[in-house]
Tab-separated table of C-alpha atoms in Angstrom:
chain	number	residue	atom	x	y	z
A	1	GLU	CA	0.428	46.807	22.198
A	2	ILE	CA	1.229	47.366	25.861
A	3	VAL	CA	3.230	50.533	26.409
A	4	MET	CA	5.738	50.529	29.265
A	5	THR	CA	6.735	53.846	30.820
A	6	GLN	CA	9.705	54.198	33.148
A	7	SER	CA	10.427	57.050	35.514
A	8	PRO	CA	12.488	58.973	36.134
A	9	ALA	CA	14.582	59.011	32.981
A	10	THR	CA	17.657	59.736	35.082
A	11	LEU	CA	18.186	59.119	38.761
A	12	SER	CA	21.146	60.633	40.606
A	13	VAL	CA	22.103	58.635	43.681
A	14	SER	CA	25.103	58.602	46.000
A	15	PRO	CA	26.946	55.308	46.573
A	16	GLY	CA	25.503	53.500	49.559
A	17	GLU	CA	22.080	55.057	49.164
A	18	ARG	CA	18.878	53.438	47.912
A	19	ALA	CA	17.547	53.813	44.384
A	20	THR	CA	13.873	53.390	43.555
A	21	LEU	CA	12.932	52.984	39.894
A	22	SER	CA	9.361	52.912	38.581
A	23	CYS	CA	7.758	51.164	35.649
A	24	ARG	CA	4.149	51.598	34.585
A	25	ALA	CA	2.173	49.524	32.078
A	26	SER	CA	-0.585	50.930	29.889
A	27	GLN	CA	-2.769	47.998	30.956
A	28	SER	CA	-2.449	45.237	33.510
A	29	VAL	CA	0.416	42.811	32.951
A	30	SER	CA	-0.294	40.882	36.159
A	31	SER	CA	3.145	39.914	37.521
A	32	ASN	CA	4.590	39.217	34.078
A	33	LEU	CA	7.370	41.732	34.270
A	34	ALA	CA	11.153	41.522	34.041
A	35	TRP	CA	13.947	43.965	34.828
A	36	TYR	CA	17.334	44.233	33.107
A	37	GLN	CA	20.533	46.113	33.798
A	38	GLN	CA	22.707	47.401	30.975
A	39	LYS	CA	26.154	48.925	31.304
A	40	PRO	CA	27.828	50.871	28.487
A	41	GLY	CA	29.089	48.638	25.698
A	42	GLN	CA	27.540	45.539	27.227
A	43	PRO	CA	24.367	43.554	26.559
A	44	PRO	CA	21.528	43.717	29.056
A	45	ARG	CA	21.561	41.356	32.021
A	46	LEU	CA	18.441	39.814	33.497
A	47	LEU	CA	17.873	40.927	37.096
A	48	ILE	CA	14.275	40.092	37.949
A	49	TYR	CA	11.415	38.108	36.415
A	50	GLY	CA	7.913	37.470	37.648
A	51	ALA	CA	8.052	41.030	39.004
A	52	SER	CA	9.943	39.944	42.128
A	53	THR	CA	12.051	36.815	41.519
A	54	ARG	CA	15.774	37.473	41.315
A	55	ALA	CA	17.596	35.767	38.475
A	56	THR	CA	20.494	33.449	39.187
A	57	GLY	CA	23.459	35.225	40.705
A	58	ILE	CA	21.732	38.566	41.266
A	59	PRO	CA	22.603	40.114	44.640
A	60	ALA	CA	19.936	40.465	47.299
A	61	ARG	CA	20.241	44.268	47.246
A	62	PHE	CA	18.141	44.157	44.062
A	63	SER	CA	14.429	43.673	44.701
A	64	GLY	CA	11.329	43.988	42.578
A	65	SER	CA	7.751	44.588	43.580
A	66	GLY	CA	4.356	45.417	42.153
A	67	SER	CA	1.653	43.890	40.028
A	68	GLY	CA	-0.963	45.008	37.574
A	69	THR	CA	0.253	48.295	36.137
A	70	GLU	CA	2.706	49.630	38.733
A	71	PHE	CA	6.137	48.150	39.408
A	72	THR	CA	9.233	49.133	41.330
A	73	LEU	CA	12.852	48.077	41.216
A	74	THR	CA	14.705	48.906	44.412
A	75	ILE	CA	18.461	48.822	44.708
A	76	ASN	CA	19.621	49.009	48.300
A	77	SER	CA	23.034	50.361	49.251
A	78	LEU	CA	24.134	51.221	45.719
A	79	GLN	CA	27.533	49.885	44.731
A	80	SER	CA	29.777	51.422	42.086
A	81	GLU	CA	28.955	48.577	39.692
A	82	ASP	CA	25.219	49.342	39.923
A	83	PHE	CA	25.425	52.600	38.008
A	84	ALA	CA	23.844	51.644	34.711
A	85	VAL	CA	20.631	51.832	32.692
A	86	TYR	CA	17.695	49.716	33.832
A	87	TYR	CA	14.847	48.496	31.635
A	88	CYS	CA	11.534	46.869	32.452
A	89	GLN	CA	9.835	44.470	30.019
A	90	GLN	CA	6.349	42.985	29.991
A	91	TYR	CA	5.487	39.518	28.788
A	92	ASN	CA	1.836	39.279	29.754
A	93	ASN	CA	0.390	40.034	26.357
A	94	TRP	CA	2.569	39.449	23.323
A	95	PRO	CA	3.635	39.686	20.615
A	96	PRO	CA	5.054	42.162	20.820
A	97	LEU	CA	7.236	41.932	23.887
A	98	THR	CA	7.708	45.522	24.999
A	99	PHE	CA	10.303	47.405	27.006
A	100	GLY	CA	10.212	50.628	28.914
A	101	GLY	CA	12.403	53.463	27.757
A	102	GLY	CA	14.921	52.915	30.541
A	103	THR	CA	16.129	54.685	33.676
A	104	LYS	CA	19.745	55.739	33.929
A	105	VAL	CA	21.122	55.530	37.456
A	106	GLU	CA	24.055	57.908	37.729
A	107	ILE	CA	26.427	58.888	40.469
A	108	LYS	CA	25.353	61.961	42.414
B	1	GLN	CA	27.674	28.410	30.873
B	2	VAL	CA	25.493	29.904	28.168
B	3	HIS	CA	27.439	31.456	25.312
B	4	LEU	CA	25.819	33.323	22.433
B	5	VAL	CA	27.936	34.831	19.663
B	6	GLU	CA	26.381	36.958	16.943
B	7	SER	CA	27.973	37.593	13.570
B	8	GLY	CA	27.105	38.947	10.161
B	9	GLY	CA	26.674	42.628	10.909
B	10	GLY	CA	28.164	45.392	8.829
B	11	VAL	CA	27.399	48.353	6.616
B	12	VAL	CA	24.721	47.809	3.978
B	13	GLN	CA	22.908	50.109	1.576
B	14	PRO	CA	19.194	50.799	1.962
B	15	GLY	CA	17.084	48.193	0.209
B	16	ARG	CA	19.741	45.495	0.417
B	17	SER	CA	19.803	42.317	2.512
B	18	LEU	CA	21.880	40.910	5.329
B	19	ARG	CA	21.822	37.686	7.305
B	20	LEU	CA	22.809	37.568	10.947
B	21	SER	CA	23.850	34.413	12.764
B	22	CYS	CA	24.007	33.524	16.433
B	23	ALA	CA	26.083	30.536	17.517
B	24	ALA	CA	24.894	29.019	20.777
B	25	SER	CA	26.659	26.802	23.275
B	26	GLY	CA	26.495	25.818	26.934
B	27	PHE	CA	22.843	24.798	26.940
B	28	THR	CA	20.403	22.583	25.079
B	29	PHE	CA	19.718	24.872	22.139
B	30	SER	CA	16.993	22.673	20.663
B	31	SER	CA	14.903	22.960	23.826
B	32	ASN	CA	14.760	26.739	24.048
B	33	GLY	CA	12.959	29.590	22.364
B	34	MET	CA	15.252	32.220	20.920
B	35	HIS	CA	14.815	35.912	20.192
B	36	TRP	CA	16.407	38.801	18.363
B	37	VAL	CA	16.364	42.159	20.156
B	38	ARG	CA	17.866	45.348	18.741
B	39	GLN	CA	19.094	48.642	20.090
B	40	ALA	CA	19.519	51.703	17.914
B	41	PRO	CA	22.545	53.883	18.783
B	42	GLY	CA	21.890	55.678	22.060
B	43	LYS	CA	18.358	54.317	22.279
B	44	GLY	CA	16.424	51.680	24.210
B	45	LEU	CA	15.703	48.049	23.541
B	46	GLU	CA	13.281	46.830	20.863
B	47	TRP	CA	12.159	43.246	20.533
B	48	VAL	CA	12.407	42.060	16.919
B	49	ALA	CA	11.419	38.412	16.597
B	50	VAL	CA	11.109	35.050	18.326
B	51	THR	CA	11.221	31.452	17.211
B	52	SER	CA	10.021	28.434	19.159
B	53	TYR	CA	12.374	25.675	20.244
B	54	ASP	CA	11.783	23.694	17.064
B	55	GLY	CA	11.288	26.596	14.667
B	56	SER	CA	7.644	25.753	14.045
B	57	ASP	CA	6.360	29.083	15.374
B	58	SER	CA	7.717	32.573	14.841
B	59	TYR	CA	6.477	36.048	15.655
B	60	TYR	CA	7.684	39.484	14.639
B	61	ALA	CA	7.500	43.112	15.608
B	62	ASP	CA	5.305	45.097	13.242
B	63	SER	CA	8.329	47.215	12.290
B	64	VAL	CA	10.031	44.224	10.636
B	65	LYS	CA	7.132	41.983	9.663
B	66	GLY	CA	7.325	40.942	6.032
B	67	ARG	CA	10.968	42.019	5.739
B	68	PHE	CA	12.798	39.937	8.367
B	69	THR	CA	12.741	36.163	8.842
B	70	ILE	CA	13.933	34.370	11.937
B	71	SER	CA	15.040	30.754	11.641
B	72	ARG	CA	17.180	28.200	13.395
B	73	ASP	CA	19.243	25.110	12.654
B	74	ASN	CA	19.190	22.937	15.737
B	75	SER	CA	21.746	20.575	14.209
B	76	LYS	CA	24.209	23.478	14.165
B	77	ASN	CA	23.033	25.215	17.362
B	78	THR	CA	22.609	28.371	15.338
B	79	LEU	CA	19.953	31.071	15.139
B	80	TYR	CA	19.531	33.288	12.087
B	81	LEU	CA	17.905	36.557	11.119
B	82	GLN	CA	17.444	37.203	7.424
B	83	MET	CA	16.926	40.921	6.913
B	84	ASN	CA	15.615	42.127	3.553
B	85	SER	CA	14.645	45.568	2.269
B	86	LEU	CA	16.749	47.216	4.933
B	87	ARG	CA	16.016	50.784	5.960
B	88	ALA	CA	18.020	53.438	7.739
B	89	GLU	CA	15.854	52.929	10.815
B	90	ASP	CA	17.029	49.315	11.035
B	91	THR	CA	20.464	50.591	12.068
B	92	ALA	CA	21.134	49.037	15.476
B	93	VAL	CA	23.059	46.542	17.497
B	94	TYR	CA	21.279	43.224	17.115
B	95	TYR	CA	21.360	40.847	20.066
B	96	CYS	CA	20.309	37.250	20.114
B	97	ALA	CA	18.780	36.242	23.420
B	98	LYS	CA	17.734	32.978	24.976
B	99	GLY	CA	14.385	32.658	26.631
B	100	GLY	CA	10.666	32.185	26.398
B	101	ASN	CA	8.836	35.178	27.809
B	102	TRP	CA	11.931	36.968	29.104
B	103	PHE	CA	15.568	36.986	28.108
B	104	ASP	CA	17.832	35.130	30.501
B	105	SER	CA	20.998	35.233	28.406
B	106	TRP	CA	22.235	37.639	25.744
B	107	GLY	CA	25.005	37.702	23.203
B	108	GLN	CA	27.373	40.641	22.842
B	109	GLY	CA	25.546	41.873	19.758
B	110	THR	CA	26.447	42.689	16.175
B	111	LEU	CA	26.148	46.168	14.661
B	112	VAL	CA	24.116	46.667	11.508
B	113	THR	CA	24.442	50.037	9.804
B	114	VAL	CA	22.126	50.852	6.926
B	115	SER	CA	23.526	53.749	4.972
B	116	SER	CA	24.201	54.797	1.426
């Protein structure tokens, strides 16, 4: 099973600033990585797949990068609606599909 | 647009069974793989099971293998999760999700609480 590790667990950012979230895989997942956003009381929402391709309707301030074992989700100019928990998920080698533990982006 | 509505959750005693349903609309259900993903209270996401577009292939997380069964009825645009021998650690919100390798649409979830 591929273990996904996200850091930091919590990220405090001021509105308008940039947030950089990291996701590491225990072995290479190539570019087979997705990112999700989850707000309290809501289901997750797909942001990114293929490590860097934005899903339909996702604003350009969200960008993904990386390959192999190291990945980054960058959120430029944080908006109030961006404060949430973010999860990465690998789909290179499954079952099982595996998620990282999440990064909470909170208001500084 | 894609609409997924889960139902069937509730409080159940350890060792008992429960069947969840997920009604799908807004897309060609019979052409898409479907998953169940769960989230324990205050915790992260855990993939549970997947079924292929026609139900011929299914895979499970080790934590539920042998106890849970995923199935689908394409004539009713409905996904199911039969959960047997439930344990306290199965307590979670269960989401159905559309997708192959990733999850492009999610339902709102249904809460399953396993408690005596």
